[in-house]
Coordinates of C-alpha atoms in Angstrom, one line a residue:
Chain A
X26 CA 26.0 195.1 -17.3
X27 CA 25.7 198.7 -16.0
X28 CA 25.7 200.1 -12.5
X29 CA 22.3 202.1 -14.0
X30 CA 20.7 199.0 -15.1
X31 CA 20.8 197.5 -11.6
X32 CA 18.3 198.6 -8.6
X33 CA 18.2 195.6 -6.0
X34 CA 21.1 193.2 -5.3
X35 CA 20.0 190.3 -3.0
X36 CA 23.0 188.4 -1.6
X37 CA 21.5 184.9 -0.1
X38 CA 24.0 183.9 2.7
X39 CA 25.1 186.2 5.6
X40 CA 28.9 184.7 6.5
X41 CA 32.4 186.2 5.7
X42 CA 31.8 186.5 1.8
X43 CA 27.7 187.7 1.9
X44 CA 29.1 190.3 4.2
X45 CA 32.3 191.4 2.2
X46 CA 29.8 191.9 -1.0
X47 CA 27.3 194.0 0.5
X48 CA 29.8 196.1 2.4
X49 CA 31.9 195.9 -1.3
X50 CA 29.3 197.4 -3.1
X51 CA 28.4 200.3 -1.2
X52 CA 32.4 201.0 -0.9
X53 CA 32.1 201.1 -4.8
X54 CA 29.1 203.7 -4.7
X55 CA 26.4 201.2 -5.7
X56 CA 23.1 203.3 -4.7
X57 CA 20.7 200.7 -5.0
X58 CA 19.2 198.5 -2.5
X59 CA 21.1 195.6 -0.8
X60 CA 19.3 192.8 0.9
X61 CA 21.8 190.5 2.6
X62 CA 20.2 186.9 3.8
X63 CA 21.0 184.8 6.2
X64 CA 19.9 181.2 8.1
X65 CA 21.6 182.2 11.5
X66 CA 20.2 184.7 14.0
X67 CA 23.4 186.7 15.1
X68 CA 24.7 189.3 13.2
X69 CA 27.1 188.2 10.7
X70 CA 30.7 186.7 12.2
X71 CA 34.1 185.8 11.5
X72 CA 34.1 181.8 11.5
X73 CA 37.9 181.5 12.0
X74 CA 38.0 182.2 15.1
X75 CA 35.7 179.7 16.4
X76 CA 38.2 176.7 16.0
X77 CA 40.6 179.2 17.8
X78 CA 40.6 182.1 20.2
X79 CA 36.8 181.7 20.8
X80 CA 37.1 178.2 22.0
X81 CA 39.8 179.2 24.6
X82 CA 37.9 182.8 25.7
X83 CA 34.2 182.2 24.6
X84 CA 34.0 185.6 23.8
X85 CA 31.4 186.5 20.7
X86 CA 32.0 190.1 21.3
X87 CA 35.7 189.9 19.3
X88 CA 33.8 188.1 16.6
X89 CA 31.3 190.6 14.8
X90 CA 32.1 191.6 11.6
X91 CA 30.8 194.8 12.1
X92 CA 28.4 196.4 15.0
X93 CA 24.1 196.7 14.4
X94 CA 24.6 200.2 13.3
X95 CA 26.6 199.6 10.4
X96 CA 24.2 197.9 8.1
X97 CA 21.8 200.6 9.1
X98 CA 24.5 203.2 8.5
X99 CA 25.0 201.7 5.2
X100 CA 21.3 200.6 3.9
X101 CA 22.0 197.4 4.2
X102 CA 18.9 195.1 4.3
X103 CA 19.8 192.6 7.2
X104 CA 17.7 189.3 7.0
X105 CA 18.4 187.0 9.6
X106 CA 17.2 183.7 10.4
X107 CA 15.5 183.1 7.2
X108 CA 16.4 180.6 4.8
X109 CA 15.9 181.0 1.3
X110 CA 13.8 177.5 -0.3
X111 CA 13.6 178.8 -4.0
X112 CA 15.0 180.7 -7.0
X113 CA 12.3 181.5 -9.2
X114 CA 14.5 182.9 -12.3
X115 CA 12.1 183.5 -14.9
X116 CA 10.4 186.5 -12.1
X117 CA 13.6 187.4 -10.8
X118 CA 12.5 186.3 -7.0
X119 CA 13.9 184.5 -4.5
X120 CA 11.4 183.0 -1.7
X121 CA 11.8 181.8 1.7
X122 CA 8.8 179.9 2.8
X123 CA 6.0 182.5 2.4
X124 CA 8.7 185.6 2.0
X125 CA 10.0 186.7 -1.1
X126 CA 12.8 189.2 -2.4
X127 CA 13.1 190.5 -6.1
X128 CA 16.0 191.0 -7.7
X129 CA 18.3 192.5 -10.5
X130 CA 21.4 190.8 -9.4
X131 CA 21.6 188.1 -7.3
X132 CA 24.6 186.5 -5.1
X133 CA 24.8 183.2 -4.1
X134 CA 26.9 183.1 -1.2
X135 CA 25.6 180.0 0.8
X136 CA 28.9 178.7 1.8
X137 CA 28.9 174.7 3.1
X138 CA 27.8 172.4 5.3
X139 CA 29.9 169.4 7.3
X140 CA 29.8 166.2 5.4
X141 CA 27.9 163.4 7.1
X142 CA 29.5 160.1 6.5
X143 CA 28.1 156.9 7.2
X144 CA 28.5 156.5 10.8
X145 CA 26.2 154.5 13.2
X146 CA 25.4 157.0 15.9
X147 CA 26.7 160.0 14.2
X148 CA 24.0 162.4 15.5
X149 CA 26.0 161.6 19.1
X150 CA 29.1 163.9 17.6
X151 CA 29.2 167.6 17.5
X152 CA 29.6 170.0 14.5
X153 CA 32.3 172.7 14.6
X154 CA 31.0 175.4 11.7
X155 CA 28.4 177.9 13.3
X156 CA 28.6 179.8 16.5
X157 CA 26.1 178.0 17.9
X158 CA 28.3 174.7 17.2
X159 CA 30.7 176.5 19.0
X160 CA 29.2 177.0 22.0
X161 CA 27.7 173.6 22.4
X162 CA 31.1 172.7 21.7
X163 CA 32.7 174.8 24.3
X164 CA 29.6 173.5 26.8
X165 CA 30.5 170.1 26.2
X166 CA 34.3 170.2 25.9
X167 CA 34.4 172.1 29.9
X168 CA 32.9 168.8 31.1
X169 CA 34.4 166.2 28.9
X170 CA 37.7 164.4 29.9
X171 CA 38.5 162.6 26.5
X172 CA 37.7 163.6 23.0
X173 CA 37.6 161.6 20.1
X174 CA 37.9 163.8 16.8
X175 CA 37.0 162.3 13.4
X176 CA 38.9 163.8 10.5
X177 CA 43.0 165.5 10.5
X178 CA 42.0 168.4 8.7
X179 CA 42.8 172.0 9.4
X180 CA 39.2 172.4 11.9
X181 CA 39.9 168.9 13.3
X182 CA 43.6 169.5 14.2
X183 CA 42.8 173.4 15.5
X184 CA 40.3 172.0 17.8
X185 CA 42.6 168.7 19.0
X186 CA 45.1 171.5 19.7
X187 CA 43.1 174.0 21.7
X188 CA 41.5 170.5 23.9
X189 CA 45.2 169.5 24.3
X190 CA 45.6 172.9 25.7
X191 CA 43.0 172.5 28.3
X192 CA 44.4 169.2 29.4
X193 CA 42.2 166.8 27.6
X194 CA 42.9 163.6 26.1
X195 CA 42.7 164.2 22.6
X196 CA 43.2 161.4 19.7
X197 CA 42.5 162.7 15.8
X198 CA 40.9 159.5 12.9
X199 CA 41.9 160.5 10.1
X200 CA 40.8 158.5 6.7
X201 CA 43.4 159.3 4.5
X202 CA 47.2 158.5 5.0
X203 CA 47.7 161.9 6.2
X204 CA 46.7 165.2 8.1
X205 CA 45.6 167.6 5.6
X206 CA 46.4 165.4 2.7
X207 CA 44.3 167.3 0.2
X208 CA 45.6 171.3 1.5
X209 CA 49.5 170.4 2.3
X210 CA 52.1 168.2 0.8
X211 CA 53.5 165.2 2.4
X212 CA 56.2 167.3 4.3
X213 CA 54.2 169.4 6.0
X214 CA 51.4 166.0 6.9
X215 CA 54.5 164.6 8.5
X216 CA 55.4 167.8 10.5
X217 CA 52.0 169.0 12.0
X218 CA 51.5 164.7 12.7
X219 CA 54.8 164.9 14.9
X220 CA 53.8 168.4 16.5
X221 CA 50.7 166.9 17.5
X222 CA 52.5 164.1 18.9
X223 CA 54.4 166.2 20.7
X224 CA 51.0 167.6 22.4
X225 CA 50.3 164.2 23.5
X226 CA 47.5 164.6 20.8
X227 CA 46.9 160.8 19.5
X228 CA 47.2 161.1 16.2
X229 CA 45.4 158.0 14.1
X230 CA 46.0 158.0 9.9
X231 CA 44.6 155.6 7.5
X232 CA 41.3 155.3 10.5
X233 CA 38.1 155.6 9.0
X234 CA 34.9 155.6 12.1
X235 CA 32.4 152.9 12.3
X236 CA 30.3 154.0 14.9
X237 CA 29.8 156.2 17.9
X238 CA 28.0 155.2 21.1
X239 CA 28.3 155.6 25.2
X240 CA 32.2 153.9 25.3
X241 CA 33.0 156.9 22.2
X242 CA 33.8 156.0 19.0
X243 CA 34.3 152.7 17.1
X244 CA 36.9 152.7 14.0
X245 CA 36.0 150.7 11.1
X246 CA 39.3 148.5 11.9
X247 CA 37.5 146.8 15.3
X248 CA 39.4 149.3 17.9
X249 CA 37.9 151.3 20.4
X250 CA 38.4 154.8 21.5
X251 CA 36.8 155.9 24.6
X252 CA 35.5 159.4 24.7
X253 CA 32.9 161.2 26.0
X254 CA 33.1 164.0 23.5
X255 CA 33.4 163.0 19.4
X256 CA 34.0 166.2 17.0
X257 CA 33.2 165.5 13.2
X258 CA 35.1 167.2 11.4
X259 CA 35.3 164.9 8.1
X260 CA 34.7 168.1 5.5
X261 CA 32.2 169.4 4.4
X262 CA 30.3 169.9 1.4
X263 CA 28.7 173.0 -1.0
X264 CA 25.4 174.6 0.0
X265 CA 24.3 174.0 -4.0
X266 CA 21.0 172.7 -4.1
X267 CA 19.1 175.6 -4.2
X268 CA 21.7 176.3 -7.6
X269 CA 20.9 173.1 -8.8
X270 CA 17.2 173.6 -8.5
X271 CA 17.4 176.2 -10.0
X272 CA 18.6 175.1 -13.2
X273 CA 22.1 176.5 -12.6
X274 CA 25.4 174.5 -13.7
X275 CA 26.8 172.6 -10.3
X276 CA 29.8 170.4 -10.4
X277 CA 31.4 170.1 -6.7
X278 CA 29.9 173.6 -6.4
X279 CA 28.4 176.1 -8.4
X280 CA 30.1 176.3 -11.4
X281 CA 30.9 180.4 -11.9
X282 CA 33.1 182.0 -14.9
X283 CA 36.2 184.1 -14.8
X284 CA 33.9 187.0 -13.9
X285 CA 32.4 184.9 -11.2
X286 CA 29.0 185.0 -13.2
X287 CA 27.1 181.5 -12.7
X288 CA 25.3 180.0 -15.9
X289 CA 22.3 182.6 -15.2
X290 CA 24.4 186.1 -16.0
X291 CA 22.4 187.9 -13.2
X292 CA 23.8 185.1 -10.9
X293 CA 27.0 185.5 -9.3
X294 CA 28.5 182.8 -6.7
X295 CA 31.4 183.3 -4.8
X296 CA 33.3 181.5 -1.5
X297 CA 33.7 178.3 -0.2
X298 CA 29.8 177.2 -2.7
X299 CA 31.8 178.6 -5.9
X300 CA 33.6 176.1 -8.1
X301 CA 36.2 179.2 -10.6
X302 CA 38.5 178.8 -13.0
X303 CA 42.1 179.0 -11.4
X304 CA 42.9 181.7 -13.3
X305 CA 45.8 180.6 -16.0
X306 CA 45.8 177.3 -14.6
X307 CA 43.2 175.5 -16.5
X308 CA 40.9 174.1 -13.8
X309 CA 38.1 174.9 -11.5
X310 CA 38.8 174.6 -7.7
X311 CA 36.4 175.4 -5.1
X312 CA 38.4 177.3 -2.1
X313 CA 37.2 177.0 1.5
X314 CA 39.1 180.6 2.6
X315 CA 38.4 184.2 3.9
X316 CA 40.7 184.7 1.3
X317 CA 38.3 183.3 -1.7
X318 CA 35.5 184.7 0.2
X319 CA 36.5 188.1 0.3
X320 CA 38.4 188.3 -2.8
X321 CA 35.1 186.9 -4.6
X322 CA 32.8 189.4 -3.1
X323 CA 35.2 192.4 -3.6
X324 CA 35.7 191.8 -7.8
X325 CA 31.7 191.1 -8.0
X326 CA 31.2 194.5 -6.3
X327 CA 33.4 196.3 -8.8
X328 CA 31.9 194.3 -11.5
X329 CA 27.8 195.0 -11.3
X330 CA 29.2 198.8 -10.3
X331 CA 31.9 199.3 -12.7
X332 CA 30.7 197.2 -15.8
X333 CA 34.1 195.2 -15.5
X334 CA 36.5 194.5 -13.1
X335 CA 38.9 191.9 -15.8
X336 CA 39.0 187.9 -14.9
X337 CA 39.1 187.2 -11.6
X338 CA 42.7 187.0 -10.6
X339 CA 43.3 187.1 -6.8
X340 CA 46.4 184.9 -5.2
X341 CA 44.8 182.2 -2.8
X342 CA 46.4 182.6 0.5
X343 CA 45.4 179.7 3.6
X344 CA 46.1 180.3 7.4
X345 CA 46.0 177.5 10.3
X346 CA 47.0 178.2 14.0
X347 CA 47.6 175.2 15.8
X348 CA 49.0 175.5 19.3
X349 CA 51.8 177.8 18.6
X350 CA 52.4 176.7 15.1
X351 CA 51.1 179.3 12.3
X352 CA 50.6 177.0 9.2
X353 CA 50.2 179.6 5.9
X354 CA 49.8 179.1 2.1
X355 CA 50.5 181.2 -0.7
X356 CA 49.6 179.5 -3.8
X357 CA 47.6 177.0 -4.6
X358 CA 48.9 173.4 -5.0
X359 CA 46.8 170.1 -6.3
X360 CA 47.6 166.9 -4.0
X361 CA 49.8 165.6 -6.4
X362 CA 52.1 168.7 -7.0
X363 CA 55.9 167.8 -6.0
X364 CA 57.2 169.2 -3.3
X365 CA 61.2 170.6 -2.0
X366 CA 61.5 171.2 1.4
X367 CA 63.7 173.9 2.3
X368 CA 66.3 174.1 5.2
X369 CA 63.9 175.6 7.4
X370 CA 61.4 172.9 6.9
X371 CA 58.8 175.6 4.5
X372 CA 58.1 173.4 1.5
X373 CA 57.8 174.6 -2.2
X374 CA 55.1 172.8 -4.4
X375 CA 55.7 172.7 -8.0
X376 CA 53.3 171.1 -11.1
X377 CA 56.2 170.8 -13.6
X378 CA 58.7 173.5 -13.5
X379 CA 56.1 175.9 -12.5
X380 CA 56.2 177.0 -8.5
X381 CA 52.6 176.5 -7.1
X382 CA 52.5 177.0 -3.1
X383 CA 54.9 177.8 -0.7
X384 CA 54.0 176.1 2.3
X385 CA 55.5 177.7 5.5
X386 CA 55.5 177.6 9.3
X387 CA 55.9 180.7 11.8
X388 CA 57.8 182.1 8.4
X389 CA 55.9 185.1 7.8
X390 CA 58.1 186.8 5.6
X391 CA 58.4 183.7 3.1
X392 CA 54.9 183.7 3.0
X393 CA 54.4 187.3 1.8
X394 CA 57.5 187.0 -0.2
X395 CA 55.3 184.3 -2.1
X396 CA 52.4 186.2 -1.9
X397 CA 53.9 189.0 -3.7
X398 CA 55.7 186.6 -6.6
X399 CA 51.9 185.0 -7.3
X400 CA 50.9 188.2 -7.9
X401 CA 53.9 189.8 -10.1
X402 CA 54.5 186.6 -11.6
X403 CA 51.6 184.6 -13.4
X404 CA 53.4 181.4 -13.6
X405 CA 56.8 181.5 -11.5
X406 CA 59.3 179.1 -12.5
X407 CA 61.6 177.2 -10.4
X408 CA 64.7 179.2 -11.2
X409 CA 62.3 182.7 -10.6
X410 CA 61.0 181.6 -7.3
X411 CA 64.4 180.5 -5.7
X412 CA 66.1 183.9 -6.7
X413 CA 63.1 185.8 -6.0
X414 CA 62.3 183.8 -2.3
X415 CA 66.0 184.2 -1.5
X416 CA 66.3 180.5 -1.2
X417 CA 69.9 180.8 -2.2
X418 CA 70.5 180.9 1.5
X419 CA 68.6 177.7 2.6
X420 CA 69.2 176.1 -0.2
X421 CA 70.0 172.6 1.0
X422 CA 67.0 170.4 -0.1
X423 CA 65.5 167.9 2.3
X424 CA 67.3 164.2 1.9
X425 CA 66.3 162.7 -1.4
X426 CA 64.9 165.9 -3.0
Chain B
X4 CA 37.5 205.6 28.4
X5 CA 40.2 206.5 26.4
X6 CA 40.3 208.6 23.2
X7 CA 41.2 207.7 19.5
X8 CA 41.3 209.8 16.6
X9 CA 41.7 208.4 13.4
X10 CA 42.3 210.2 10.1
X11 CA 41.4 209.7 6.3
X12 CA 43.6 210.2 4.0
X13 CA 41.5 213.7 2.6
X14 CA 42.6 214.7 6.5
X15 CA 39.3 214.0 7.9
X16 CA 39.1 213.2 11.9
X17 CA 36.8 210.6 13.5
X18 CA 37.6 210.6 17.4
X19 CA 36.7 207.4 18.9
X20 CA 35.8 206.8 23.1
X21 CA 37.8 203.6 23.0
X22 CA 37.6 200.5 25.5
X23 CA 40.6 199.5 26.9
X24 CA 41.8 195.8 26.0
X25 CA 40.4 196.0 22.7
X26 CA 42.5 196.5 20.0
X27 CA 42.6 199.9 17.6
X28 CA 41.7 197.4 14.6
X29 CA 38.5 196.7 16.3
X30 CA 37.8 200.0 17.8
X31 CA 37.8 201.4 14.4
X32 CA 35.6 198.4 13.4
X33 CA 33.3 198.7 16.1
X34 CA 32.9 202.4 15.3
X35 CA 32.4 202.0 11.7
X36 CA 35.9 203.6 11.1
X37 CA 36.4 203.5 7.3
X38 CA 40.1 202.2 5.7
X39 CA 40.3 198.9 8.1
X40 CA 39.3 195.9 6.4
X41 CA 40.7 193.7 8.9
X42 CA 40.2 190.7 7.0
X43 CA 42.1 188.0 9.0
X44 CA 40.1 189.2 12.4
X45 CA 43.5 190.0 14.2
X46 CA 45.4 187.4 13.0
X47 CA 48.5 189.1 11.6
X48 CA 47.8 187.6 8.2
X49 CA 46.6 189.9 6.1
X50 CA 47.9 193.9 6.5
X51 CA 44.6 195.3 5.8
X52 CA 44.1 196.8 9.1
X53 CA 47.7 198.8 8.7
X54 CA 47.8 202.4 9.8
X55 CA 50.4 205.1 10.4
X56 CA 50.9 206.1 14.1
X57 CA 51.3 209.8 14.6
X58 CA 54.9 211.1 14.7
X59 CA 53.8 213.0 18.0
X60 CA 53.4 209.4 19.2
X61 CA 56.7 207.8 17.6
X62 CA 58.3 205.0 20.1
X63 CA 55.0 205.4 22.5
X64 CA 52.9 202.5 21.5
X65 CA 55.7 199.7 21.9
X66 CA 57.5 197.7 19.2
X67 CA 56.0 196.1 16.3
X68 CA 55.3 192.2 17.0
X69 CA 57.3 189.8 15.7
X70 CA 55.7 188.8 12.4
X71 CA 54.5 192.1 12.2
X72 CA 57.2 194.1 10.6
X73 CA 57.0 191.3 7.6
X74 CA 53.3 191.8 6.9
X75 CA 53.8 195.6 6.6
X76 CA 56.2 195.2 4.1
X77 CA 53.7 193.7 1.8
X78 CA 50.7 196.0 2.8
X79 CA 49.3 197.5 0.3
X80 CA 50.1 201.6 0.8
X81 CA 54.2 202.0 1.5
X82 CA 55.4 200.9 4.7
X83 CA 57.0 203.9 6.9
X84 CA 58.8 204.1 10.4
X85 CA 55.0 204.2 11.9
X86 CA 53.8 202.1 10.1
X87 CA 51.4 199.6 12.2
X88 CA 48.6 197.0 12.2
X89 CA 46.5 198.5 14.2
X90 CA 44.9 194.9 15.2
X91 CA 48.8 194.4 17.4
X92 CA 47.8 197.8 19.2
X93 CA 46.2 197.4 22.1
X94 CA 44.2 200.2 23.9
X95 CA 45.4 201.1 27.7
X96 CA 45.4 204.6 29.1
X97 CA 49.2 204.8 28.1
X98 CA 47.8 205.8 24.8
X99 CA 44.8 207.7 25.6
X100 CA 44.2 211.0 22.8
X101 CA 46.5 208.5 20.1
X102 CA 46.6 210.0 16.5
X103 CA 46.8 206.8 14.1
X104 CA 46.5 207.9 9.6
X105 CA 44.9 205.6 7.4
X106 CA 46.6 205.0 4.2
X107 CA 45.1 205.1 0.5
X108 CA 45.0 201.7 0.0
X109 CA 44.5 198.4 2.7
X110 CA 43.8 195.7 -0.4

């Protein structure tokens, strides 16, 4: 594909990775036009925040990814609060209701929803993914007294932290047998359960909820938590039904190439909706990140302007802040990688011989150390990641490593 | 108010009217500054807001944070003695006419 060939790019979904490819693209020189979708009505934002600072301060000003004036600055077609019902792929065409935008290229960057499980009263809990969640959630969390949070994953445990802050009885359900389980390896479940402990947060694993009603919320084992505020936070799953009705390939996601190119080559998907091939790794993963989202949009920009831009290589990278504790991942680890922990409680997954994460908390330094070995070494091995992540030092493994 | 210039690498100026409390990451966000990705929000996770501070203004816009000095050394463009990320630099009137340089490269 040539930059010449292409005149209008339409990027349906306006968060973190929708933004990153229309701003991409006009950093590579792409002259063309650049519609950029979106279902919500603000101007595009930085969701990280919302489990975080914003919750505390409330303050949407600090959350902008850019001002008005730079998508008129930079031609960018801003379409808020419309959300696209259709691919037609045979006329190039997306439609939305009775609107419809043509295309040359399109990106699908429709990100995810929160998973719904079966739970009796379930439109009684709140959502934390939009900024509108966030302020209903902020609304409701200034007037509540005890909050019941379903789900110990990384938007579950940052709110628990933050309503532990304010003085607010906090307990955490969590299904599986740990916090995190499918992001962080046992060591670091066992660490962030204790920290949370030691917030007074209740911290419930192996709890799946039944039900949610006036006393709060019912767990499928017969006990009762009262609460007059219940988070879900139990996942969420990929926007990829307009891919799927489209004819495109969808397998926990929409299935993309090394170049990020769905099934249709004038389809590109990218972020938290994309299932890619780990590069070198053999597998398709679907990231929920900034990090994925960005690094996605930036290597489709430089492909449809440059004609290539190589298999898509990038080094996932994770951040959590909870309370005072800055969680970060370099790597990417499956649940079932091994793990070492290190003297300084950072933990090193491996599949094999082959380092895959380095798991680390308020270690900055270890962190980028790792980032930079991902990304100078394809496939580090043990020996190469404990010279090169000076681990010499710390080298005394946790008991029974 | 308080004033911000920020230079490209080619040596072009953009002077900013800043507003105090915010940081020079978003001020050059907010302003449509060009060489601060920013990608993290502020977060100190991702050196792509990292810019040089002027050597007229060596040692007057405080110490790097801690955490800070780590990221840096991974940012993309080399790290110097003024090196910054500009989200840890917060706008007060101490630091009103600043003279921050963007480098080549943020990712």
């Amino acid at each position: 594909m040539i930059a010449g060939a292409l005149r209008d790019i339409v990027i349906v979904g306006a968060g973190q990775g929708g933004f990153q490819a229309a701003a991409s693209l006009r950093q590579e020189g792409f002259t063309g036009s650049v519609t950029l979708i979106g279902t919500e009505a603000d101007l595009p934002y930085q969701r990280p925040p919302l489990s975080k600072a914003f919750l505390k301060s409330g303050n949407a000003d600090q959350l902008w990814l850019r001002r008005a004036d730079f998508y008129e600055k930079n031609a960018i077609t801003l379409v808020p609060d419309c959300r696209v019902n259709r691919i037609d792929r045979d006329n190039s065409t997306v439609y939305a209701g009775d609107r419809r935008f043509r295309y040359d290229h399109l990106i699908l960057a429709t990100g995810c929803r929160n998973a719904r499980p079966p739970i009796q009263g379930l439109e009684r809990a709140l959502d934390l993914r939009t900024l509108s969640d966030a302020r209903r959630l902020r609304t409701a969390a200034a007037r509540a007294r005890r909050c019941a949070v379903i789900g110990g994953g990384f938007i579950g445990l940052e709110f628990a932290a933050v309503a532990a802050g304010l003085g607010l009885d906090v307990i955490v359900a969590e299904q599986a047998s740990r916090l995190m389980a499918r992001a962080v390896s046992p060591e670091i479940s066992a660490r962030f359960a204790d920290k949370h402990r030691g917030l007074n947060v209740d911290i419930r694993v192996g709890k799946s909820a039944a039900a949610i009603d006036d006393a709060g919320l019912h767990l499928a084992d017969g006990s009762t938590v009262a609460a007059d505020l219940v988070l879900l936070a139990a996942g969420v799953v990929p926007n990829a039904e307009l891919a799927a009705e489209a004819g495109l390939i969808v397998e926990n996601g929409i299935v993309v190439d090394e170049q990020l190119r769905t099934s249709d080559p004038n389809i590109s998907a990218l972020g938290d909706c994309a299932a890619f091939p780990m590069h070198d790794r053999g597998f398709r993963v679907r990231l929920e990140s900034v990090q994925a989202a960005t690094d996605h949009a930036r290597h489709i920009a430089r492909r449809l302007t440059k004609g290539d831009a190589g298999p898509y290589s990038a080094v996932p990278w994770f951040w959590s802040d909870q309370a005072d504790w800055k969680l970060q991942i370099a790597g990417f680890a499956q649940p079932d990688d091994e793990s070492e922990m290190l003297e300084d409680g950072s933990v090193l997954r491996f599949s094999g011989a082959r380092l895959t994460a380095v798991e680390t908390i308020n270690a900055p330094k270890l962190h980028m150390k790792a980032r930079r070995l991902f990304a100078e070494t394809p496939a580090p091995t043990r020996a190469e990641a404990l010279a090169r992540l000076d681990v010499e030092e710390r080298r005394r493994m946790a008991a029974g490593a | 108010m308080v004033q911000i210039t920020f230079v490209q690498p080619d040596g072009n100026r953009t002077t900013i009217d800043a507003a105090i409390g915010d940081s020079v990451m978003q001020t050059a966000l907010a302003n449509g500054v060009d060489g601060i990705f920013a990608e993290c929000g502020g977060a100190m996770m991702c050196a792509t807001c990292h810019c040089y501070v002027d050597e007229a203004w060596a040692g007057r816009t405080g110490k790097r944070e801690d955490g800070e000095e780590d990221m840096l050394e991974c940012a993309a463009s080399e790290m110097r003695e003024t090196s910054r990320l500009s989200c840890q630099l917060k706008v007060s009137q101490d630091i009103d006419g600043l003279v921050v340089h963007l480098p080549e490269e943020q990712a």
